[in-house]
Coordinates of C-alpha atoms in Angstrom, one line a residue:
M37 CA 0.0 0.0 0.0
T38 CA 1.5 3.3 -1.0
R39 CA 1.8 6.1 1.5
T40 CA 1.6 9.8 0.6
L41 CA 2.0 12.7 3.0
I42 CA 0.7 16.2 2.2
R43 CA 2.5 18.7 4.4
G44 CA 2.3 22.3 5.3
G45 CA -1.1 23.3 3.9
L46 CA -4.2 24.8 5.4
V47 CA -6.8 22.1 5.4
I48 CA -10.3 23.5 4.7
T49 CA -13.4 21.5 5.1
A50 CA -17.1 22.5 5.3
T51 CA -16.7 22.7 9.1
E52 CA -13.2 23.7 10.0
E53 CA -9.9 25.2 8.9
L54 CA -6.7 23.8 10.5
R55 CA -3.0 23.6 10.0
A56 CA -2.6 19.9 9.6
D57 CA -0.7 17.4 7.4
V58 CA -2.7 14.7 5.5
L59 CA -1.6 11.1 5.5
V60 CA -2.9 9.1 2.6
E61 CA -2.6 5.3 2.5
G62 CA -3.6 3.6 -0.7
E63 CA -6.8 5.2 -1.9
E64 CA -8.0 6.7 1.4
V65 CA -7.2 9.4 3.9
A66 CA -5.6 7.7 6.9
A67 CA -5.1 10.6 9.3
L68 CA -4.8 14.3 9.8
L69 CA -1.6 14.9 11.7
S70 CA 0.2 17.6 13.5
P71 CA 3.5 18.7 12.0
Q72 CA 5.4 16.9 14.8
A73 CA 3.5 13.6 14.2
S74 CA 4.1 13.8 10.4
D75 CA 7.8 14.3 10.9
E76 CA 8.0 10.8 12.2
L77 CA 6.2 9.4 9.1
A78 CA 7.9 11.4 6.4
A79 CA 10.7 9.0 6.0
S80 CA 8.3 6.1 5.4
A81 CA 6.2 7.9 2.8
E82 CA 6.7 7.1 -0.9
T83 CA 5.6 10.5 -1.8
V84 CA 5.8 13.8 0.2
I85 CA 3.9 16.7 -1.3
D86 CA 4.7 20.2 -0.1
A87 CA 1.5 22.3 0.3
S88 CA 3.1 25.2 2.1
G89 CA 1.2 28.4 1.3
H90 CA -1.7 26.5 -0.3
Y91 CA -5.1 25.3 0.7
V92 CA -5.8 21.5 1.0
I93 CA -9.4 20.9 0.1
P94 CA -11.7 18.0 -0.8
G95 CA -12.0 17.3 -4.5
G96 CA -15.0 19.0 -6.0
V97 CA -18.2 17.1 -6.6
D98 CA -20.2 18.4 -9.6
A99 CA -23.6 17.0 -9.3
H100 CA -25.0 18.2 -12.6
T101 CA -23.2 17.5 -15.9
H102 CA -24.4 16.4 -19.4
M103 CA -21.6 14.6 -21.3
E104 CA -22.5 13.5 -24.8
M105 CA -26.1 14.7 -24.2
P106 CA -28.3 14.6 -27.4
F107 CA -30.1 17.9 -27.9
G108 CA -31.7 19.5 -31.0
G109 CA -30.2 17.1 -33.5
T110 CA -26.6 17.3 -32.1
F111 CA -24.7 16.2 -29.1
A112 CA -22.9 18.0 -26.3
S113 CA -19.3 18.3 -27.4
D114 CA -17.5 16.9 -24.4
T115 CA -17.3 13.1 -24.2
F116 CA -16.9 11.4 -20.9
E117 CA -13.2 11.2 -21.6
T118 CA -12.7 14.9 -22.5
G119 CA -15.2 16.2 -20.0
T120 CA -13.9 14.3 -16.9
R121 CA -10.3 15.3 -17.8
A122 CA -11.3 18.9 -17.9
A123 CA -13.1 18.5 -14.6
A124 CA -9.9 17.2 -13.1
W125 CA -8.0 20.3 -14.4
G126 CA -10.5 22.4 -12.5
G127 CA -10.3 20.5 -9.2
T128 CA -13.4 18.4 -9.6
T129 CA -12.8 14.7 -8.8
T130 CA -16.4 13.4 -9.0
I131 CA -19.2 14.1 -11.4
I132 CA -22.8 12.9 -11.4
D133 CA -24.1 12.8 -15.0
F134 CA -27.6 12.2 -16.3
A135 CA -28.6 9.0 -18.0
I136 CA -31.7 9.6 -20.2
Q137 CA -34.8 7.5 -20.6
S138 CA -36.2 8.2 -24.1
V139 CA -39.9 8.3 -24.7
G140 CA -41.1 4.8 -25.6
K141 CA -38.0 3.2 -24.1
S142 CA -37.3 1.8 -20.6
A143 CA -35.3 3.5 -17.9
R144 CA -33.0 0.4 -17.9
E145 CA -32.2 0.9 -21.6
G146 CA -31.3 4.5 -20.9
L147 CA -29.0 3.7 -18.0
D148 CA -27.3 0.9 -19.9
T149 CA -26.7 3.3 -22.8
W150 CA -25.0 5.8 -20.5
H151 CA -22.9 3.1 -18.8
A152 CA -21.7 2.1 -22.2
K153 CA -20.7 5.8 -22.9
A154 CA -18.8 6.2 -19.7
D155 CA -17.3 2.8 -18.9
G156 CA -13.6 2.8 -19.4
R157 CA -13.5 6.4 -20.5
C158 CA -13.7 8.5 -17.3
A159 CA -10.6 10.1 -15.8
I160 CA -12.3 10.7 -12.5
D161 CA -15.1 9.0 -10.5
Y162 CA -18.7 9.3 -11.7
G163 CA -22.3 8.5 -10.9
F164 CA -25.6 8.8 -12.6
H165 CA -29.0 10.4 -12.0
M166 CA -31.8 9.1 -14.2
I167 CA -33.9 11.4 -16.4
L168 CA -37.5 10.1 -16.6
S169 CA -39.3 11.0 -19.8
D170 CA -42.0 8.3 -20.0
I171 CA -43.7 7.5 -16.8
N172 CA -45.8 4.3 -16.8
D173 CA -46.2 1.3 -14.6
Q174 CA -43.0 -0.4 -15.8
T175 CA -41.0 2.8 -15.3
L176 CA -42.2 3.1 -11.7
K177 CA -41.1 -0.5 -11.0
E178 CA -37.7 0.3 -12.6
M179 CA -37.2 3.2 -10.2
D180 CA -37.1 0.8 -7.3
A181 CA -34.6 -1.4 -9.0
L182 CA -32.3 1.5 -9.9
V183 CA -32.3 2.8 -6.3
A184 CA -31.1 -0.7 -5.2
E185 CA -28.2 -0.3 -7.8
G186 CA -27.1 3.1 -6.4
V187 CA -29.0 5.4 -8.8
T188 CA -30.9 7.2 -6.1
S189 CA -32.1 10.4 -7.8
F190 CA -34.5 11.0 -10.7
K191 CA -34.9 14.1 -12.8
M192 CA -38.1 15.2 -14.6
F193 CA -38.9 18.2 -16.8
M194 CA -41.7 20.7 -16.7
A195 CA -40.2 22.2 -19.8
Y196 CA -39.5 21.0 -23.4
P197 CA -42.9 19.6 -24.5
G198 CA -42.5 16.8 -27.0
V199 CA -39.0 15.9 -25.7
F200 CA -38.6 15.6 -22.0
Y201 CA -41.8 17.2 -20.7
S202 CA -44.0 15.4 -18.1
D203 CA -47.4 16.6 -17.1
D204 CA -48.4 17.0 -13.5
G205 CA -50.0 13.6 -13.3
R206 CA -46.9 11.8 -14.4
I207 CA -44.8 13.9 -12.1
L208 CA -47.0 13.1 -9.1
R209 CA -46.9 9.4 -9.8
A210 CA -43.1 9.5 -10.0
M211 CA -42.9 11.5 -6.8
Q212 CA -45.1 9.0 -5.0
Q213 CA -42.8 6.2 -6.1
A214 CA -39.8 8.3 -4.9
A215 CA -41.5 8.8 -1.5
D216 CA -41.8 5.0 -1.2
N217 CA -38.3 4.0 -2.3
G218 CA -36.4 6.9 -0.6
S219 CA -35.0 8.5 -3.7
L220 CA -34.6 12.2 -4.4
M221 CA -36.7 13.8 -7.1
M222 CA -35.0 16.5 -9.2
M223 CA -37.0 19.0 -11.2
H224 CA -36.3 21.3 -14.2
A225 CA -38.9 23.9 -13.1
E226 CA -40.1 26.0 -16.0
N227 CA -43.7 26.2 -17.5
G228 CA -42.9 24.7 -20.8
I229 CA -46.4 24.9 -22.2
A230 CA -46.6 28.7 -21.6
I231 CA -43.0 29.2 -22.8
D232 CA -43.8 27.5 -26.2
V233 CA -46.6 30.0 -26.7
L234 CA -44.3 32.9 -26.1
V235 CA -41.7 31.4 -28.4
Q236 CA -44.1 31.1 -31.3
Q237 CA -45.3 34.6 -30.7
A238 CA -41.8 36.0 -30.7
L239 CA -40.8 34.2 -33.9
A240 CA -44.0 35.3 -35.6
A241 CA -43.1 38.9 -34.7
G242 CA -39.6 38.4 -36.3
N243 CA -37.8 38.3 -33.0
T244 CA -35.2 35.6 -33.8
D245 CA -32.1 36.9 -32.0
P246 CA -30.6 34.9 -29.0
R247 CA -31.6 37.6 -26.5
F248 CA -35.3 36.6 -27.0
H249 CA -34.5 33.2 -25.5
G250 CA -34.2 34.9 -22.1
Q251 CA -37.3 37.0 -22.6
V252 CA -39.7 34.2 -23.5
R253 CA -38.5 32.1 -20.5
H254 CA -39.9 34.6 -18.1
P255 CA -38.7 34.5 -14.4
L256 CA -42.4 34.2 -13.3
L257 CA -42.7 31.0 -15.4
E258 CA -39.7 29.6 -13.5
A259 CA -41.3 30.7 -10.2
E260 CA -44.7 29.2 -11.1
A261 CA -43.3 25.9 -12.0
T262 CA -41.1 25.8 -8.9
H263 CA -44.3 26.5 -6.8
R264 CA -46.2 23.8 -8.6
A265 CA -43.3 21.2 -8.2
I266 CA -43.1 22.0 -4.5
Q267 CA -46.9 21.5 -4.0
L268 CA -46.8 18.2 -5.9
S269 CA -43.9 17.0 -3.8
R270 CA -45.8 17.9 -0.6
V271 CA -48.8 15.9 -1.8
A272 CA -46.6 13.0 -2.6
G273 CA -44.5 13.3 0.5
C274 CA -41.2 13.1 -1.4
P275 CA -38.1 15.3 -1.2
L276 CA -37.5 17.7 -4.0
Y277 CA -34.3 19.2 -5.5
I278 CA -34.8 22.1 -7.9
V279 CA -32.0 22.3 -10.5
H280 CA -30.3 25.4 -11.9
V281 CA -32.3 28.1 -10.0
S282 CA -31.8 31.4 -11.7
A283 CA -34.7 33.8 -10.7
S284 CA -35.2 35.6 -7.4
E285 CA -38.9 34.8 -7.7
A286 CA -38.1 31.0 -7.7
I287 CA -35.9 31.5 -4.7
D288 CA -38.8 33.0 -2.9
E289 CA -40.8 29.8 -3.5
I290 CA -38.0 27.6 -2.2
V291 CA -37.5 29.8 0.9
R292 CA -41.2 29.6 1.7
A293 CA -41.2 25.8 1.4
R294 CA -38.0 25.4 3.5
D295 CA -39.2 27.8 6.2
G296 CA -42.3 25.6 6.4
G297 CA -40.3 22.5 7.0
S298 CA -40.4 20.8 3.6
N299 CA -37.6 18.7 2.2
V300 CA -37.0 21.1 -0.7
F301 CA -33.5 22.0 -1.9
G302 CA -32.2 24.4 -4.5
E303 CA -29.2 24.4 -6.8
T304 CA -27.7 27.2 -8.8
C305 CA -24.8 27.4 -11.3
P306 CA -21.9 29.8 -11.9
Q307 CA -23.4 31.2 -15.1
Y308 CA -26.3 32.7 -13.0
L309 CA -23.8 34.1 -10.5
F310 CA -21.3 35.6 -13.0
L311 CA -23.2 36.2 -16.2
S312 CA -26.5 37.9 -17.1
A313 CA -29.0 38.6 -19.8
D314 CA -26.6 41.3 -21.1
D315 CA -24.5 38.4 -22.4
L316 CA -27.5 37.0 -24.3
A317 CA -27.8 40.3 -26.0
R318 CA -24.2 40.4 -27.3
P319 CA -24.2 41.5 -31.0
D320 CA -23.4 39.5 -34.1
F321 CA -25.0 36.3 -32.8
E322 CA -22.4 36.1 -30.0
G323 CA -25.3 35.9 -27.6
A324 CA -25.9 32.3 -28.8
K325 CA -22.9 31.2 -26.8
Y326 CA -25.0 32.0 -23.6
V327 CA -28.2 30.2 -24.5
C328 CA -29.1 27.8 -21.7
S329 CA -32.2 26.9 -19.8
T330 CA -33.2 28.2 -17.3
P331 CA -31.8 31.4 -19.1
L332 CA -29.4 34.0 -17.9
R333 CA -31.4 36.7 -16.0
P334 CA -31.0 40.4 -15.6
I335 CA -28.1 41.2 -13.4
E336 CA -30.2 42.2 -10.4
H337 CA -31.1 38.6 -9.8
Q338 CA -27.5 37.9 -8.8
A339 CA -27.8 39.5 -5.4
A340 CA -30.7 37.2 -4.4
L341 CA -28.7 34.2 -5.6
W342 CA -25.6 35.1 -3.5
R343 CA -27.8 35.9 -0.5
A344 CA -29.6 32.5 -0.8
L345 CA -26.2 30.7 -1.0
R346 CA -25.1 32.4 2.2
T347 CA -28.4 31.5 4.0
N348 CA -28.4 27.9 2.7
D349 CA -31.7 28.5 0.9
L350 CA -29.7 27.4 -2.1
S351 CA -27.5 24.5 -1.1
V352 CA -25.4 23.5 -4.1
V353 CA -23.5 25.1 -6.9
S354 CA -23.2 22.7 -9.9
T355 CA -22.4 23.5 -13.5
D356 CA -25.1 22.0 -15.7
H357 CA -22.1 21.5 -18.0
C358 CA -23.6 20.9 -21.5
P359 CA -21.2 22.4 -24.1
F360 CA -22.0 23.0 -27.7
C361 CA -19.5 24.6 -30.0
F362 CA -20.3 28.1 -31.3
N363 CA -19.3 27.0 -34.8
D364 CA -21.5 24.3 -36.3
Q365 CA -23.6 23.7 -33.2
K366 CA -24.9 27.0 -31.8
E367 CA -25.0 28.1 -35.5
L368 CA -28.0 25.8 -35.9
G369 CA -30.2 28.6 -34.5
R370 CA -28.8 31.6 -36.3
N371 CA -32.2 32.5 -37.7
D372 CA -34.3 31.0 -34.9
F373 CA -33.3 31.3 -31.3
S374 CA -35.5 28.3 -30.4
K375 CA -33.1 26.1 -32.4
I376 CA -29.9 27.1 -30.6
P377 CA -28.7 24.1 -28.6
N378 CA -29.3 24.9 -24.9
G379 CA -26.2 24.6 -22.7
L380 CA -22.9 26.2 -21.5
P381 CA -19.4 24.8 -20.8
G382 CA -18.2 25.2 -17.2
V383 CA -17.1 21.9 -15.5
E384 CA -13.5 23.2 -15.6
N385 CA -14.2 26.7 -14.2
R386 CA -16.6 26.1 -11.3
M387 CA -14.1 25.7 -8.4
D388 CA -12.0 28.7 -9.6
L389 CA -15.1 30.9 -10.0
L390 CA -16.4 30.1 -6.6
H391 CA -13.0 30.8 -5.1
Q392 CA -13.2 34.2 -6.8
A393 CA -16.5 34.6 -4.9
V394 CA -14.5 34.1 -1.7
V395 CA -12.0 36.7 -2.8
D396 CA -14.8 39.1 -3.6
G397 CA -16.5 38.6 -0.2
H398 CA -19.6 36.8 -1.3
I399 CA -18.9 33.6 0.6
S400 CA -16.4 32.2 3.1
R401 CA -13.8 29.6 2.4
R402 CA -15.7 27.0 4.3
R403 CA -18.8 27.8 2.4
W404 CA -16.9 27.5 -0.8
V405 CA -16.0 23.9 0.1
E406 CA -19.5 23.2 1.4
I407 CA -21.4 24.2 -1.7
A408 CA -18.9 22.8 -4.2
C409 CA -17.8 19.6 -2.4
T410 CA -19.5 18.5 0.8
T411 CA -23.1 19.3 0.3
P412 CA -23.4 17.7 -3.2
A413 CA -21.7 14.6 -1.8
R414 CA -24.2 14.5 1.1
M415 CA -27.2 15.5 -1.0
F416 CA -26.6 12.6 -3.4
G417 CA -25.4 9.8 -1.1
L418 CA -21.6 10.0 -1.7
H419 CA -20.6 11.2 1.8
P420 CA -18.4 10.6 3.7
R421 CA -16.6 8.7 0.9
K422 CA -16.5 12.0 -1.1
G423 CA -16.7 15.6 -0.3
T424 CA -14.5 15.8 2.8
I425 CA -11.0 15.1 4.1
A426 CA -11.3 12.7 7.0
P427 CA -10.0 9.3 8.0
G428 CA -11.6 6.7 5.8
S429 CA -12.7 9.1 3.1
D430 CA -11.5 8.7 -0.5
A431 CA -8.3 10.6 -1.0
D432 CA -9.8 13.0 -3.5
I433 CA -7.8 16.0 -2.6
V434 CA -7.0 19.4 -4.3
I435 CA -4.0 21.5 -3.4
Y436 CA -5.1 25.0 -4.3
D437 CA -2.9 28.1 -4.7
P438 CA -5.1 31.0 -3.4
Q439 CA -2.7 33.6 -4.7
A440 CA -2.1 32.4 -8.3
Q441 CA -3.5 34.7 -11.0
Q442 CA -5.1 33.3 -14.2
V443 CA -7.3 34.5 -17.0
L444 CA -10.1 32.1 -18.2
S445 CA -9.9 31.5 -21.9
A446 CA -10.7 29.0 -24.6
R447 CA -7.1 29.1 -25.6
T448 CA -6.0 27.5 -22.3
H449 CA -9.0 25.5 -21.1
H450 CA -9.3 21.7 -21.6
M451 CA -13.0 21.4 -22.3
N452 CA -13.8 20.2 -25.8
V453 CA -15.6 23.4 -26.9
D454 CA -14.5 26.3 -29.0
Y455 CA -15.3 29.1 -26.6
N456 CA -15.2 29.9 -22.9
A457 CA -18.3 31.5 -21.3
Y458 CA -16.0 33.5 -19.1
E459 CA -13.5 34.5 -21.7
G460 CA -11.0 37.1 -20.4
K461 CA -12.2 37.0 -16.8
Q462 CA -9.3 37.4 -14.3
I463 CA -9.3 35.0 -11.5
T464 CA -7.4 34.8 -8.2
G465 CA -6.6 31.2 -7.3
K466 CA -5.8 28.1 -9.2
V467 CA -5.6 24.4 -8.8
R468 CA -2.0 23.2 -8.4
T469 CA -2.2 19.4 -7.6
V470 CA -5.1 17.0 -7.8
L471 CA -5.3 13.5 -6.2
S472 CA -8.0 11.1 -7.2
R473 CA -8.3 8.2 -4.7
G474 CA -4.7 8.8 -3.6
E475 CA -3.1 9.0 -7.1
V476 CA -1.8 12.3 -8.4
V477 CA -3.6 12.9 -11.7
L478 CA -2.6 16.6 -12.1
D479 CA 0.4 18.5 -10.9
R480 CA 1.8 21.9 -11.8
G481 CA 0.3 22.0 -15.2
E482 CA 0.8 18.4 -16.2
F483 CA -2.0 15.9 -16.4
T484 CA -0.9 12.5 -15.3
G485 CA -4.3 10.7 -15.1
R486 CA -5.8 8.5 -17.7
A487 CA -9.1 7.6 -19.3
G488 CA -10.7 4.6 -17.6
R489 CA -9.3 5.3 -14.1
G490 CA -12.6 6.7 -12.9
R491 CA -15.0 4.3 -11.2
F492 CA -18.8 4.3 -11.2
Q493 CA -20.0 5.3 -7.8
Q494 CA -23.1 3.5 -6.3
R495 CA -24.8 6.1 -4.2
G496 CA -26.9 6.0 -1.0
T497 CA -29.8 8.3 -0.3
C498 CA -29.9 12.0 0.6
E499 CA -28.5 12.8 4.1
Y500 CA -30.5 16.0 4.6
L501 CA -34.1 14.6 4.9
V502 CA -36.1 15.6 8.0

């Protein structure tokens, strides 16, 4: 069993900051040691890593990615190989992607398809949520079987009629099943029926530019769907996780539910914290780069999002990483914003952007670790294996330089996409070294990992239910 000693850093978890050395034996954290105790072990360690002047944090857990996702006649440009490698460059050591049940097919077929996409190709550890697009008696039975296999969360859509959309009756049936089997229901909360009316009206009026994507997906239609999803979950008695919350009005619905004691949780994404509807309005079709759903909002919504993260009314920051190249893919909607593939790249930039939020005073260092590492691990049944640095946990560890300066750019990122949503943004802080289950996979600008090293993670159930 190999022994690695990480010395001299400031260990930051969701609950504490301490000067300690981290002893790794094999794939797990063995102990947190005082400098004096680690002196005695240094000679017996195969590898000693100097973390002086750096933070030592758990590897990031990105609970919302879409590698190779089909959308609008094309596919997300990151494969499981390229996407998980980029994640590692950005300090994320575990992703949870979405397997998709297609209409007319079984959930089992969808999960098997996604296993085939990922198996032997991932550079870091991974798990799956299951998107349910066709609720029937057989699907409900399959939910129980998938939970037993460690797929313990299911996503449904109130948007995208004719593709992923489920009506309230199907949603309620799935929620009732989730209440019985202990799984967590995830919801894309937008009123897709109303949005489609507004889309057609906009196009009929000649409004085809990308900025209209944000206008037709009105904040109140996110809030209405969020309210409806919450009420359905209360009727069913199941926990609910609202994905990619972007509007202050939707936050209000979540706050009201949580204050009332409901098991309702909210997630947001870096794009809503750092970008805005102004980016959708960029000239010469540049706004197409920023088309995602829920859409980017007017900048005044950002204050509410940051406040909700500080108060824990929003619990997780994931990326919803779903990249499409500007050339060839986003171009599909040049004359019709509704045909622009929905999604942004971001899996490589999340940890750095959130550290910038620490520098800017929006959140604390421990909250940074909590919303990017620990809470997603606990929310989706990976803790304490993932999301923390403690004896017995997987040695997924990032050595982070809080003083390093970098500029985000497509020229230097490792995501398989031809633009960066944060192009030119100056960031303070940068990943220096990444360990995945005890093995150094990235160090000082050199990637030493490999495709196929990542393992599928069977997950338990949510730890936050009351």
